[in-house]
Tab-separated table of C-alpha atoms in Angstrom:
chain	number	residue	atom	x	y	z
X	263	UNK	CA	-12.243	2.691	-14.340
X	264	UNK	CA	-13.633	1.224	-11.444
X	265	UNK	CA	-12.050	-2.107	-10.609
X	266	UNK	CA	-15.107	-3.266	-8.659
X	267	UNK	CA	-17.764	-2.368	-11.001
X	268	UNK	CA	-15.577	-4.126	-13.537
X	269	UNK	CA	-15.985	-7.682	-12.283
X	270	UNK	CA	-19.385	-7.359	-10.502
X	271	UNK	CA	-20.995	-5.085	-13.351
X	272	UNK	CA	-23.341	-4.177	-11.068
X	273	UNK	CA	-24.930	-0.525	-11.121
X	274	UNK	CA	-24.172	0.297	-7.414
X	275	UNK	CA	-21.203	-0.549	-7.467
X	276	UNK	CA	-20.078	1.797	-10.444
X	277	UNK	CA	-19.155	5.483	-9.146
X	278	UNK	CA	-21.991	6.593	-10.745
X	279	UNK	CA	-24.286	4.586	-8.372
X	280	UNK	CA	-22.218	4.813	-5.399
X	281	UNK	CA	-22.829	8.641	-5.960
X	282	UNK	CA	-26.154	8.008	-6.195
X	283	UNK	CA	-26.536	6.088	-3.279
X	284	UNK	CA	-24.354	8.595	-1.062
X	285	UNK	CA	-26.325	11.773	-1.911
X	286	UNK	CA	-30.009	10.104	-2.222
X	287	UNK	CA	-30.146	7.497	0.808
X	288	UNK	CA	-27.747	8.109	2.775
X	289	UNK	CA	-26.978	11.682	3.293
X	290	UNK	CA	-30.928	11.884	3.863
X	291	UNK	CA	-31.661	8.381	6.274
X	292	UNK	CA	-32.979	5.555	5.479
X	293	UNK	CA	-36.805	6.957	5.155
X	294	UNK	CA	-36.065	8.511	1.250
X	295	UNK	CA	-35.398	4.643	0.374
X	296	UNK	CA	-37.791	4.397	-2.859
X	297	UNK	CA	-41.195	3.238	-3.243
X	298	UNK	CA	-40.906	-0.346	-3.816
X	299	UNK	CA	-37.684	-1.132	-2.496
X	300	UNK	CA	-38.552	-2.594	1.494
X	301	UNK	CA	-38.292	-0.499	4.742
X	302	UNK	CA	-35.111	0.857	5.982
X	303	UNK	CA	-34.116	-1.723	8.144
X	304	UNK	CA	-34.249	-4.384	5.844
X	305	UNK	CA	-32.509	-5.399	1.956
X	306	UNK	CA	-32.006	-1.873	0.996
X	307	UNK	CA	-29.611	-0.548	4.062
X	308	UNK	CA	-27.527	-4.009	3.729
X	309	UNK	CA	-26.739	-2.913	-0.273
X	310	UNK	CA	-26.175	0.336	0.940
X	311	UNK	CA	-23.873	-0.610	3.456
X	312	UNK	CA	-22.385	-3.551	1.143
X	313	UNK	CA	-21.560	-0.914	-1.668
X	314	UNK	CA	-19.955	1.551	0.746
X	315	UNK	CA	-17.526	-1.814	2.401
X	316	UNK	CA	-16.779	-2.662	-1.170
X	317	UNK	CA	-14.966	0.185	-2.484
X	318	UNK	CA	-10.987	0.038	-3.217
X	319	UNK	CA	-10.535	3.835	-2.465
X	320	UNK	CA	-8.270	3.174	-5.492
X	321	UNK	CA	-8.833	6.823	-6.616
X	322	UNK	CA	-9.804	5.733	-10.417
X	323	UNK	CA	-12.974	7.280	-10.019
X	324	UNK	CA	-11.769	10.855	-9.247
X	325	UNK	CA	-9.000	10.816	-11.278
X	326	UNK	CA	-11.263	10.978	-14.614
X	327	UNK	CA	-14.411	12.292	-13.605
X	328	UNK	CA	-14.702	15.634	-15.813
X	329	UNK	CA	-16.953	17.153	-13.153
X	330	UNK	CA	-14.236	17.034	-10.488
X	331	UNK	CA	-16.468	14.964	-7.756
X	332	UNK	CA	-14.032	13.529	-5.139
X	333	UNK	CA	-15.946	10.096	-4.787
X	334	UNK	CA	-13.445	9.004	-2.520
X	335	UNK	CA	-13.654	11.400	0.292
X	336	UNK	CA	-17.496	10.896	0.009
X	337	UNK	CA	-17.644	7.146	0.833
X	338	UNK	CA	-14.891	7.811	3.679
X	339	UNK	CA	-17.506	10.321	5.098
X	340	UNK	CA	-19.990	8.161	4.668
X	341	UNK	CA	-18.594	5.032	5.337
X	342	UNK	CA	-17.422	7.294	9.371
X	343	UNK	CA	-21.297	7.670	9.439
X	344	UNK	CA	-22.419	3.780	9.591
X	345	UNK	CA	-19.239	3.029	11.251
X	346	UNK	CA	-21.397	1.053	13.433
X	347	UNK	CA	-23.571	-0.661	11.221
X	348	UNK	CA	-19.918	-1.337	8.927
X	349	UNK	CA	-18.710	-3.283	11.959
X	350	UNK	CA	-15.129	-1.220	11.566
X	351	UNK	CA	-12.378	-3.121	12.874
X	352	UNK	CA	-12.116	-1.081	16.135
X	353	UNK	CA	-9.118	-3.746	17.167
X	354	UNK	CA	-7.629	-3.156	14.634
X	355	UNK	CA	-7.183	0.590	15.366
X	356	UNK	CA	-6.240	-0.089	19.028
X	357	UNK	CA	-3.509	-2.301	17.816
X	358	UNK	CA	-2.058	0.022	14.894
X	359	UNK	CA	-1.724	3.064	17.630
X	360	UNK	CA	-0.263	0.868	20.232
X	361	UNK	CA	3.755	0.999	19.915
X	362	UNK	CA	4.279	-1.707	22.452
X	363	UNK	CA	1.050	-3.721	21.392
X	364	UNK	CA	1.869	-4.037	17.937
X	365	UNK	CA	4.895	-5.600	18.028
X	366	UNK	CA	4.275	-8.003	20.816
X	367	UNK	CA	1.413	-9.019	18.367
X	368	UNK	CA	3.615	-9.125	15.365
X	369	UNK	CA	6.336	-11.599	17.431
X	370	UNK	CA	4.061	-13.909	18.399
X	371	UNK	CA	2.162	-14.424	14.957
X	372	UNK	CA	5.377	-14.546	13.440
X	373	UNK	CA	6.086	-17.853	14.132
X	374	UNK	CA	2.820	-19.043	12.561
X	375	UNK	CA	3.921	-20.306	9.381
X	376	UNK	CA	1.572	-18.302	6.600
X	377	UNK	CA	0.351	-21.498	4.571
X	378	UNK	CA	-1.398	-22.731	8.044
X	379	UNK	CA	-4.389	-21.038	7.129
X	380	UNK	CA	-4.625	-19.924	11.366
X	381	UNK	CA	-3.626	-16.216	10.973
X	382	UNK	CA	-6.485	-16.545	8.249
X	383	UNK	CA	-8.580	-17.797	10.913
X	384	UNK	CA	-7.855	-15.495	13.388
X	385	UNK	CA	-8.585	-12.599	11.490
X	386	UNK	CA	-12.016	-14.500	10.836
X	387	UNK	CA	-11.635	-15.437	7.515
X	388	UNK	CA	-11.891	-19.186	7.843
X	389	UNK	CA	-10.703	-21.460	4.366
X	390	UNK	CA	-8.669	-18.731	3.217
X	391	UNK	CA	-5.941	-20.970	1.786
X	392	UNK	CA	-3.993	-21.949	-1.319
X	393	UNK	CA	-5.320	-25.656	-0.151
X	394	UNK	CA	-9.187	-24.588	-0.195
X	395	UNK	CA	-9.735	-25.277	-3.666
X	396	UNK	CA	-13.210	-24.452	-3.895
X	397	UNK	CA	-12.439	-20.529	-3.448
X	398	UNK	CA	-9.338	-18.459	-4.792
X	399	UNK	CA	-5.579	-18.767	-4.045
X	400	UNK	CA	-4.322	-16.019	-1.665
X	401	UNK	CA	-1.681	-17.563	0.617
X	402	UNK	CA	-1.185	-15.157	3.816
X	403	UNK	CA	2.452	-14.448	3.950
X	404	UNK	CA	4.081	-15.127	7.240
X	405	UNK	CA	5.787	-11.916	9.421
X	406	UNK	CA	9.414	-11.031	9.878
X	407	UNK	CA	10.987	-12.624	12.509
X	408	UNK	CA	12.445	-9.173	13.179
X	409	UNK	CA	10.722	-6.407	12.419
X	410	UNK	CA	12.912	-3.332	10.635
X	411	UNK	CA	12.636	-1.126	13.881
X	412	UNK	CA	14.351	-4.036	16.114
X	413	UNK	CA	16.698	-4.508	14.044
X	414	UNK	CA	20.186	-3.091	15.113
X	415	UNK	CA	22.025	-2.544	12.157
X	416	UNK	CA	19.536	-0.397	11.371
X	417	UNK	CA	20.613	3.533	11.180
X	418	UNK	CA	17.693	4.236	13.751
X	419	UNK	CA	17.507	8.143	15.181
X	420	UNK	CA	16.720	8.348	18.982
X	421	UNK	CA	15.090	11.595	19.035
X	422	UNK	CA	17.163	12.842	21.782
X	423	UNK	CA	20.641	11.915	19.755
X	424	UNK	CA	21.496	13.911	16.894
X	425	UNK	CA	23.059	12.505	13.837
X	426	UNK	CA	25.403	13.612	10.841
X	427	UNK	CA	25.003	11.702	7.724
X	428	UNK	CA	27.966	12.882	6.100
X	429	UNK	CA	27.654	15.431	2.708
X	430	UNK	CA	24.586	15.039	0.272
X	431	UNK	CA	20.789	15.607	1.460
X	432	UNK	CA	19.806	14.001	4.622
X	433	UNK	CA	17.420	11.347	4.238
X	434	UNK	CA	14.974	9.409	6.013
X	435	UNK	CA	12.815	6.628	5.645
X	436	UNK	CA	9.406	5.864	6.494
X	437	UNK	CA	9.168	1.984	6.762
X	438	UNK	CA	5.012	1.572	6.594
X	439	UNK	CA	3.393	-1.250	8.413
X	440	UNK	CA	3.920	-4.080	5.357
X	441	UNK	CA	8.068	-2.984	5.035
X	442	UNK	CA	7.934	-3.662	9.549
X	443	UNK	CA	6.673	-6.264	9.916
X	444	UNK	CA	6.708	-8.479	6.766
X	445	UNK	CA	9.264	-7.431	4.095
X	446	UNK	CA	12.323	-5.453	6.278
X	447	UNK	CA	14.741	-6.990	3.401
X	448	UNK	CA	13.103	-4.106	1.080
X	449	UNK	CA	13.682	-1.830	3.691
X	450	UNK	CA	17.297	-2.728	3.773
X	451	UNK	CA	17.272	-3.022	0.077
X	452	UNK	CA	16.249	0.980	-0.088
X	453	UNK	CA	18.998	1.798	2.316
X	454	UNK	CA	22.099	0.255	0.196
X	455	UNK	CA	20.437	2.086	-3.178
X	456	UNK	CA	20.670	5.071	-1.431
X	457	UNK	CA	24.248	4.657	-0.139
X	458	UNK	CA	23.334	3.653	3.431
X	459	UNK	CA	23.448	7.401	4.327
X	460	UNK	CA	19.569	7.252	5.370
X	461	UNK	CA	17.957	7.646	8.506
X	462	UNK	CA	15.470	5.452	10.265
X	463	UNK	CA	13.474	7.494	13.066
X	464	UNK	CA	12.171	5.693	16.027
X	465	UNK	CA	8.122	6.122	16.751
X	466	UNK	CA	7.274	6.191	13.591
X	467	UNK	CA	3.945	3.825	12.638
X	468	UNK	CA	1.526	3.522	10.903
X	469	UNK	CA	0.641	6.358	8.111
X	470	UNK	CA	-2.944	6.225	8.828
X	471	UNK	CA	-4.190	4.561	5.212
X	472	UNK	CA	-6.145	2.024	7.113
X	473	UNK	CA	-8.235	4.149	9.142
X	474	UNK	CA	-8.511	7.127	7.067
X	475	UNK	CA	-10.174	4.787	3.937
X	476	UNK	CA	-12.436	3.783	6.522
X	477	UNK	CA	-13.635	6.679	7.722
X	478	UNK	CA	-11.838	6.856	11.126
X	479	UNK	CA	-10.377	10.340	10.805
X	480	UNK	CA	-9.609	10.606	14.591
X	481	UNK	CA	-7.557	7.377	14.410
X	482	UNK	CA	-5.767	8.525	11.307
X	483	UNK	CA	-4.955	11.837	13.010
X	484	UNK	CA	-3.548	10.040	16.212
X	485	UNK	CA	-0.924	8.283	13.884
X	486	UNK	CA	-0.631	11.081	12.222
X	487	UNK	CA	0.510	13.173	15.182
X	488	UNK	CA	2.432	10.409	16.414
X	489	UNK	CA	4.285	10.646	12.978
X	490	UNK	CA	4.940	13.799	12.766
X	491	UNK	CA	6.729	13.991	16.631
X	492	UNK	CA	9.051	11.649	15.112
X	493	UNK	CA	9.989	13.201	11.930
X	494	UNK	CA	9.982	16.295	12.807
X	495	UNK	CA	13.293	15.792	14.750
X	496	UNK	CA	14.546	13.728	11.490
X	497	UNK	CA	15.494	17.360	10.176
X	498	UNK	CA	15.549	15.427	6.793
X	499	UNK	CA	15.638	16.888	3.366
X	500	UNK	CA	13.327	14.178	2.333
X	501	UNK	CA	11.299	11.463	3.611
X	502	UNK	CA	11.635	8.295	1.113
X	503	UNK	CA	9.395	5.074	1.457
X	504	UNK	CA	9.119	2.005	-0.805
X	505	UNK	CA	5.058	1.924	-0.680
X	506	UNK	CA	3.078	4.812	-2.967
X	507	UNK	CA	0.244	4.109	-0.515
X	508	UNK	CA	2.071	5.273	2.686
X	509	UNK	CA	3.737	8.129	0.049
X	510	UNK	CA	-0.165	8.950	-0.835
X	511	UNK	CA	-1.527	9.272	2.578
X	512	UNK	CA	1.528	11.116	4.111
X	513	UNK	CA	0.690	13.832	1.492
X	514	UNK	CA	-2.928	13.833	2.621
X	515	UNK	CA	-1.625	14.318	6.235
X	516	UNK	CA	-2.535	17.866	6.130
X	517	UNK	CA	-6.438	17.742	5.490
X	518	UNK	CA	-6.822	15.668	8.823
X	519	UNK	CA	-6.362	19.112	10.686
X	520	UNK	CA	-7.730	22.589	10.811
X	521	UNK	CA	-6.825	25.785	9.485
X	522	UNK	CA	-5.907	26.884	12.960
X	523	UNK	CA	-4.212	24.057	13.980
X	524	UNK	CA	-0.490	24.720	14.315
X	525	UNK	CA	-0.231	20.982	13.672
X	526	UNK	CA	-1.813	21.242	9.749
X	527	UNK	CA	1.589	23.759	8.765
X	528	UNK	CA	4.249	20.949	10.266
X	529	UNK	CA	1.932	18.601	8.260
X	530	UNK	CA	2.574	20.446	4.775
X	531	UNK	CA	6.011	21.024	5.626
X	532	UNK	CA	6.640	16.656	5.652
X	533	UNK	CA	4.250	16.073	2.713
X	534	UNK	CA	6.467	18.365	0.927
X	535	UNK	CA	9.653	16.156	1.287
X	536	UNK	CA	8.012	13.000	1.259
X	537	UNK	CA	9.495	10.963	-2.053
X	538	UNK	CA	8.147	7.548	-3.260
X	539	UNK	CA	11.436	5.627	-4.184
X	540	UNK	CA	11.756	5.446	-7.581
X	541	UNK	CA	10.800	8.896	-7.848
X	542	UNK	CA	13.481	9.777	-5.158
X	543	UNK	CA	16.040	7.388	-6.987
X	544	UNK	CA	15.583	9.256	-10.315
X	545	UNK	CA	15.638	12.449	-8.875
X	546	UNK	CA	18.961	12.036	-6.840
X	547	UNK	CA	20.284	10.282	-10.353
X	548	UNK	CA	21.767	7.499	-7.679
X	549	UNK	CA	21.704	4.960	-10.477
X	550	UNK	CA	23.813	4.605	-14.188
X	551	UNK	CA	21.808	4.877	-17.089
X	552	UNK	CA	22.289	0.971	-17.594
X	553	UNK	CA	22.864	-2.170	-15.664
X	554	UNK	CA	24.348	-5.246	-16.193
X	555	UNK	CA	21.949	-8.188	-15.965
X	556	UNK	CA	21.135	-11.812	-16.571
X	557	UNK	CA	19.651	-12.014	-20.470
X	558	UNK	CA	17.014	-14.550	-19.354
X	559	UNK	CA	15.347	-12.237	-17.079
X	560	UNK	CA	12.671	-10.079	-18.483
X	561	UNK	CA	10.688	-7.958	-16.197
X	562	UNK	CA	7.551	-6.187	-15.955
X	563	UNK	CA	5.966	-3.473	-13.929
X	564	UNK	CA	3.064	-3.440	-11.707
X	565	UNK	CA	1.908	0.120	-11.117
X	566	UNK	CA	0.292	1.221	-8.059
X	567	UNK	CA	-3.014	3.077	-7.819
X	568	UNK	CA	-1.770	5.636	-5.488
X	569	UNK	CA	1.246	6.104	-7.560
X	570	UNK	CA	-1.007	6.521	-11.097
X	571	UNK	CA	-3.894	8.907	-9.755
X	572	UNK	CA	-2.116	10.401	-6.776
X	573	UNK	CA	1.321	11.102	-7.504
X	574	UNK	CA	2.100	11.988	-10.390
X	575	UNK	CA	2.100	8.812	-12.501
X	576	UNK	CA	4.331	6.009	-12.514
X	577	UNK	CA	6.324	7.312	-15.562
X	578	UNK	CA	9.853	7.666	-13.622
X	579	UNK	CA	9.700	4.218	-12.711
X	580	UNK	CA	9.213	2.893	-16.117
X	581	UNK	CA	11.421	5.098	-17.512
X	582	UNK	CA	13.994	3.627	-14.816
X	583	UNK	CA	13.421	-0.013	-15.545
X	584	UNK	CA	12.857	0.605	-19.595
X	585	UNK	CA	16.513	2.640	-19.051
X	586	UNK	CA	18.097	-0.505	-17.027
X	587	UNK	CA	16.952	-3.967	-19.180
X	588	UNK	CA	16.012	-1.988	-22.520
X	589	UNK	CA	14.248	-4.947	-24.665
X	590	UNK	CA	13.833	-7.398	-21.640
X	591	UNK	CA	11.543	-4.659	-20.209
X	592	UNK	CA	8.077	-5.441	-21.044
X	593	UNK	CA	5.149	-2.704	-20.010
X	594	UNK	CA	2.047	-3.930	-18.712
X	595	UNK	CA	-1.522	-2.690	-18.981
X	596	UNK	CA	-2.347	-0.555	-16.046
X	597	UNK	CA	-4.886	-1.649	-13.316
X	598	UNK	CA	-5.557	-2.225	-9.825
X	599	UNK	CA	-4.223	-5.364	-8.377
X	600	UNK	CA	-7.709	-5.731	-6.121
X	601	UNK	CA	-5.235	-5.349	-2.287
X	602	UNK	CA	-6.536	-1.842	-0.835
X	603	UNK	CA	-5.442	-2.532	1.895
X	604	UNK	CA	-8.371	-3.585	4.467
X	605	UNK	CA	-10.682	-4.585	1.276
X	606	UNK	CA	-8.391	-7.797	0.343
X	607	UNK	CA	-9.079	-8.977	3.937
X	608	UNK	CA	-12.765	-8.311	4.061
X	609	UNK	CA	-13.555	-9.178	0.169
X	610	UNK	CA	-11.212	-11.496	-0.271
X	611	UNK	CA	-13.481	-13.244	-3.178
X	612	UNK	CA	-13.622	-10.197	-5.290
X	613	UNK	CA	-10.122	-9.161	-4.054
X	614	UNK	CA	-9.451	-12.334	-6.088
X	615	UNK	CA	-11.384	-11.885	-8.948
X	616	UNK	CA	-9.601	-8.704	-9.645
X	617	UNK	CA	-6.214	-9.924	-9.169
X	618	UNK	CA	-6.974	-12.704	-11.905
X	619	UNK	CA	-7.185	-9.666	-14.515
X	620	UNK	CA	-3.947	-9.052	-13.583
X	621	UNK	CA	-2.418	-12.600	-13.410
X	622	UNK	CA	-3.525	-12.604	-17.350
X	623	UNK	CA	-2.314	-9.145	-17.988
X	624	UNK	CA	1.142	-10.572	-16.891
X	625	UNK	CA	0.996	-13.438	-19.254
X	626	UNK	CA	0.665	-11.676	-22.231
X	627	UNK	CA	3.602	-9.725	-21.354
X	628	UNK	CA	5.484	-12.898	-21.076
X	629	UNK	CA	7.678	-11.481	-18.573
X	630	UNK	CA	9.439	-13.606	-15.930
X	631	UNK	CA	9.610	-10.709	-12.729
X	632	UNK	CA	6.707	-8.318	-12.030
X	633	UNK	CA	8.277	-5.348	-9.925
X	634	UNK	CA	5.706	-2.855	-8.225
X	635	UNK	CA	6.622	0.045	-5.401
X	636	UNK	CA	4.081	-0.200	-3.180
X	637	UNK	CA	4.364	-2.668	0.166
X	638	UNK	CA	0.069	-3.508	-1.062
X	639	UNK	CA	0.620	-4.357	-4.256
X	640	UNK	CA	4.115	-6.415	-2.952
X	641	UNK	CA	1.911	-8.269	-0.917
X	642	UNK	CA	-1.004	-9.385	-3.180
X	643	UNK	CA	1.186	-10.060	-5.627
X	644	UNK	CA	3.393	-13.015	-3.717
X	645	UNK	CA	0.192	-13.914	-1.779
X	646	UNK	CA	-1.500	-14.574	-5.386
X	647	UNK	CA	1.237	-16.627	-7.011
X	648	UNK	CA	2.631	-18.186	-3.980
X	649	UNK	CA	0.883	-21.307	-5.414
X	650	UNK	CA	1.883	-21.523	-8.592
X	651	UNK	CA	4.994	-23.691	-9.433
X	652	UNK	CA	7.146	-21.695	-11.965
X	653	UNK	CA	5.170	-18.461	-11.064
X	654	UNK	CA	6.929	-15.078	-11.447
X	655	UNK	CA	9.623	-13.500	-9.609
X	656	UNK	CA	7.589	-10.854	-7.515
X	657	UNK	CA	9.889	-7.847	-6.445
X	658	UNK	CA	9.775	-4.715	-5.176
X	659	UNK	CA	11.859	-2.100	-7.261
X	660	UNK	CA	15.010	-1.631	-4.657
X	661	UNK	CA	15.467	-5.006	-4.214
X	662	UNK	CA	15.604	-5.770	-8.134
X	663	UNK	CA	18.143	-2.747	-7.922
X	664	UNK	CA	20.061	-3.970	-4.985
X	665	UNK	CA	20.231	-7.387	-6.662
X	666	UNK	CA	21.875	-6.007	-9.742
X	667	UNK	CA	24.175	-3.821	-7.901
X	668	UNK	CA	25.246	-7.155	-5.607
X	669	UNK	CA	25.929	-8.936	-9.226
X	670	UNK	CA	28.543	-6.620	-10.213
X	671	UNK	CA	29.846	-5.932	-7.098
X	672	UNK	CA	30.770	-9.944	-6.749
X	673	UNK	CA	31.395	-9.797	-10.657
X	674	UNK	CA	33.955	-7.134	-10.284
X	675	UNK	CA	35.748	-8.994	-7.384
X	676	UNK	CA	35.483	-12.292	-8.737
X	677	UNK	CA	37.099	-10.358	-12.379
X	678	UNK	CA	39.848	-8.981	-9.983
């Protein structure tokens, strides 16, 4: 189950010894290392630590373990105790709770086009380009000139304004970081499926995925807090997003805070509404049954992590897809795509090596489009075929949707 393990077969790396390695080294310090195996300081706390750094928090692991161990929330507490010796990305964090720093970042490395190979470089990962041939072929996509929240036509709520969306539930969207400040067009894409009748709250950021996986519960709780001011005035019915990730962690919101914390009940009130789109799609039956659509396109679907272990499967969004292209629908086997997040920027190599299993997954379906709902798997999927000539179509599901929908729309007028 574990996509690390799987490529690296290496012991440690397997939940089994990452379990191992939690509850007999590190919970006790580095002085119950083993007879044989060196002194604390030396090869033994650098696998320890390397183990811990290279773990997807894909959620495989817990999802099948018959003894129920959450291995996940174990390497997050472990990984918040050598957040020192991890060298976590305190920037990073700084950046992510800034709402004036962020985008002022995200403007000016938007103009660096993303086959350059400099944002690589300065995020410290020299070489990582489709032209470095000796390595892998991730191409870092380049940001949105305008990020969603800038963007005017957007339905945005100012907290002190309120807003009537007309009859039917009242909707709002949570845009993640990747739907911001790279893809807005899915963003927009979402909005038309749903009629346009969705709202877009201002100070809203990030959902906290980042920091929580590493272990930097305060940080996650910050942008939690900060998310929750600005939904909370949403008065939505739900709270759609196009990424099962940000969907995931909103509904793990509520552990960040105590029992007495007046803040842990508003918490469980927004995980309640919060809807990952397809999910939200199928449930609001916004779509026919079937759809008109090019017969040379066949598509296939990437599913999330998140969405498999975490939220219920991804059986509504086959179901959708199988229900809109019938035979040109072709399933694919289920596994991680190797993103996670921070782990595709700091493993990059094995990021790789796990996204190959899933480059050859998609050739034996044959398919021509690979559609996924989560902004992570969005992204490694371009950034791992933006090389190839002829590669696949890589969508996310709302803008296959809105596609189809703009077909008949200009079919119909064109027939008229």
């Amino acid at each position: 189950m574990c996509p690390v393990y799987d490529v690296t077969r290496h012991e440690r790396f397997s939940p089994r010894g990452k379990y191992r390695l939690i509850t007999e080294i590190i919970s006790k310090g580095p002085s119950s290392a083993p007879e044989g195996q060196g002194p604390g300081k030396n090869v033994l706390p650098f696998k320890v630590l390397e183990t811990l750094k290279d773990c997807l928090q894909c959620g495989a692991c817990g999802y099948i373990c018959p003894a129920g161990v959450e291995l996940n929330a174990l390497v997050r507490n472990a990984r918040a105790s050598c957040a020192k010796r991890l060298s976590s990305p305190w920037w990073l964090w700084d950046i992510l709770k800034s709402r004036r720093l962020t985008p002022l970042l995200a403007k000016l490395l938007a103009g660096i086009p993303g086959t350059s190979g400099l944002i690589w470089r300065l995020l410290g990962l020299t070489g990582r380009t489709s032209q470095d041939e000796k390595a892998f072929h991730f191409e870092m996509p380049s940001l949105a000139q305008s990020p969603a929240l800038s963007r005017r036509h957007f339905r945005l709520l100012d907290p002190s304004c309120g807003f009537d969306p007309g009859p039917g539930p009242r909707i709002a969207l949570f845009l993640g970081c990747v739907q911001n400040y790279l893809y807005p067009e899915v963003a927009e894409a979402m909005i038309r499926c749903l009629g346009g009748k969705v709202l877009v709250p201002l100070g809203q950021g990030c959902c906290g995925m980042p920091a929580w996986s590493a272990g930097a519960q305060e940080t996650a709780k910050e942008l939690v807090l900060q998310n929750l001011k600005a939904f909370e005035k949403a008065r939505a019915d739900f709270i759609v997003t196009g990424c099962a990730a940000c969907a995931s962690m909103i509904k793990e919101w509520p552990k960040l805070f105590s029992g007495k914390d007046p803040k842990k009940e508003d918490a469980i009130h927004l995980a309640d509404k919060v809807r990952e789109f397809s999910r939200l799609v199928v449930e609001l039956k916004v779509l026919p049954l079937r759809v008109s659509r090019d017969r040379s396109v066949t598509v296939t679907y990437h599913a999330p992590c998140h969405q498999r272990f975490d939220l219920g499967g991804v059986g509504e969004s086959e179901g959708l897809l199988d229900r809109m292209f019938s035979d040109a629908f072709r399933p694919m086997s289920h596994e991680c795509c190797g993103q996670g997040g921070l782990f595709s920027i700091g493993n990059p190599e094995l990021a790789w090596k796990i996204f190959e299993k899933r480059l050859s997954a998609l050739d034996r379906t044959g398919a021509s489009t690979v559609v996924t709902t989560c902004s992570g798997c969005l992204l490694q999927w371009r950034a791992g075929t933006a090389h190839q000539t002829g590669g696949p179509r890589v969508l996310h599901l709302a803008e296959l949707i809105d596609g189809l929908g703009e077909n008949i729309r200009s079919a119909a007028l064109h027939k008229s």
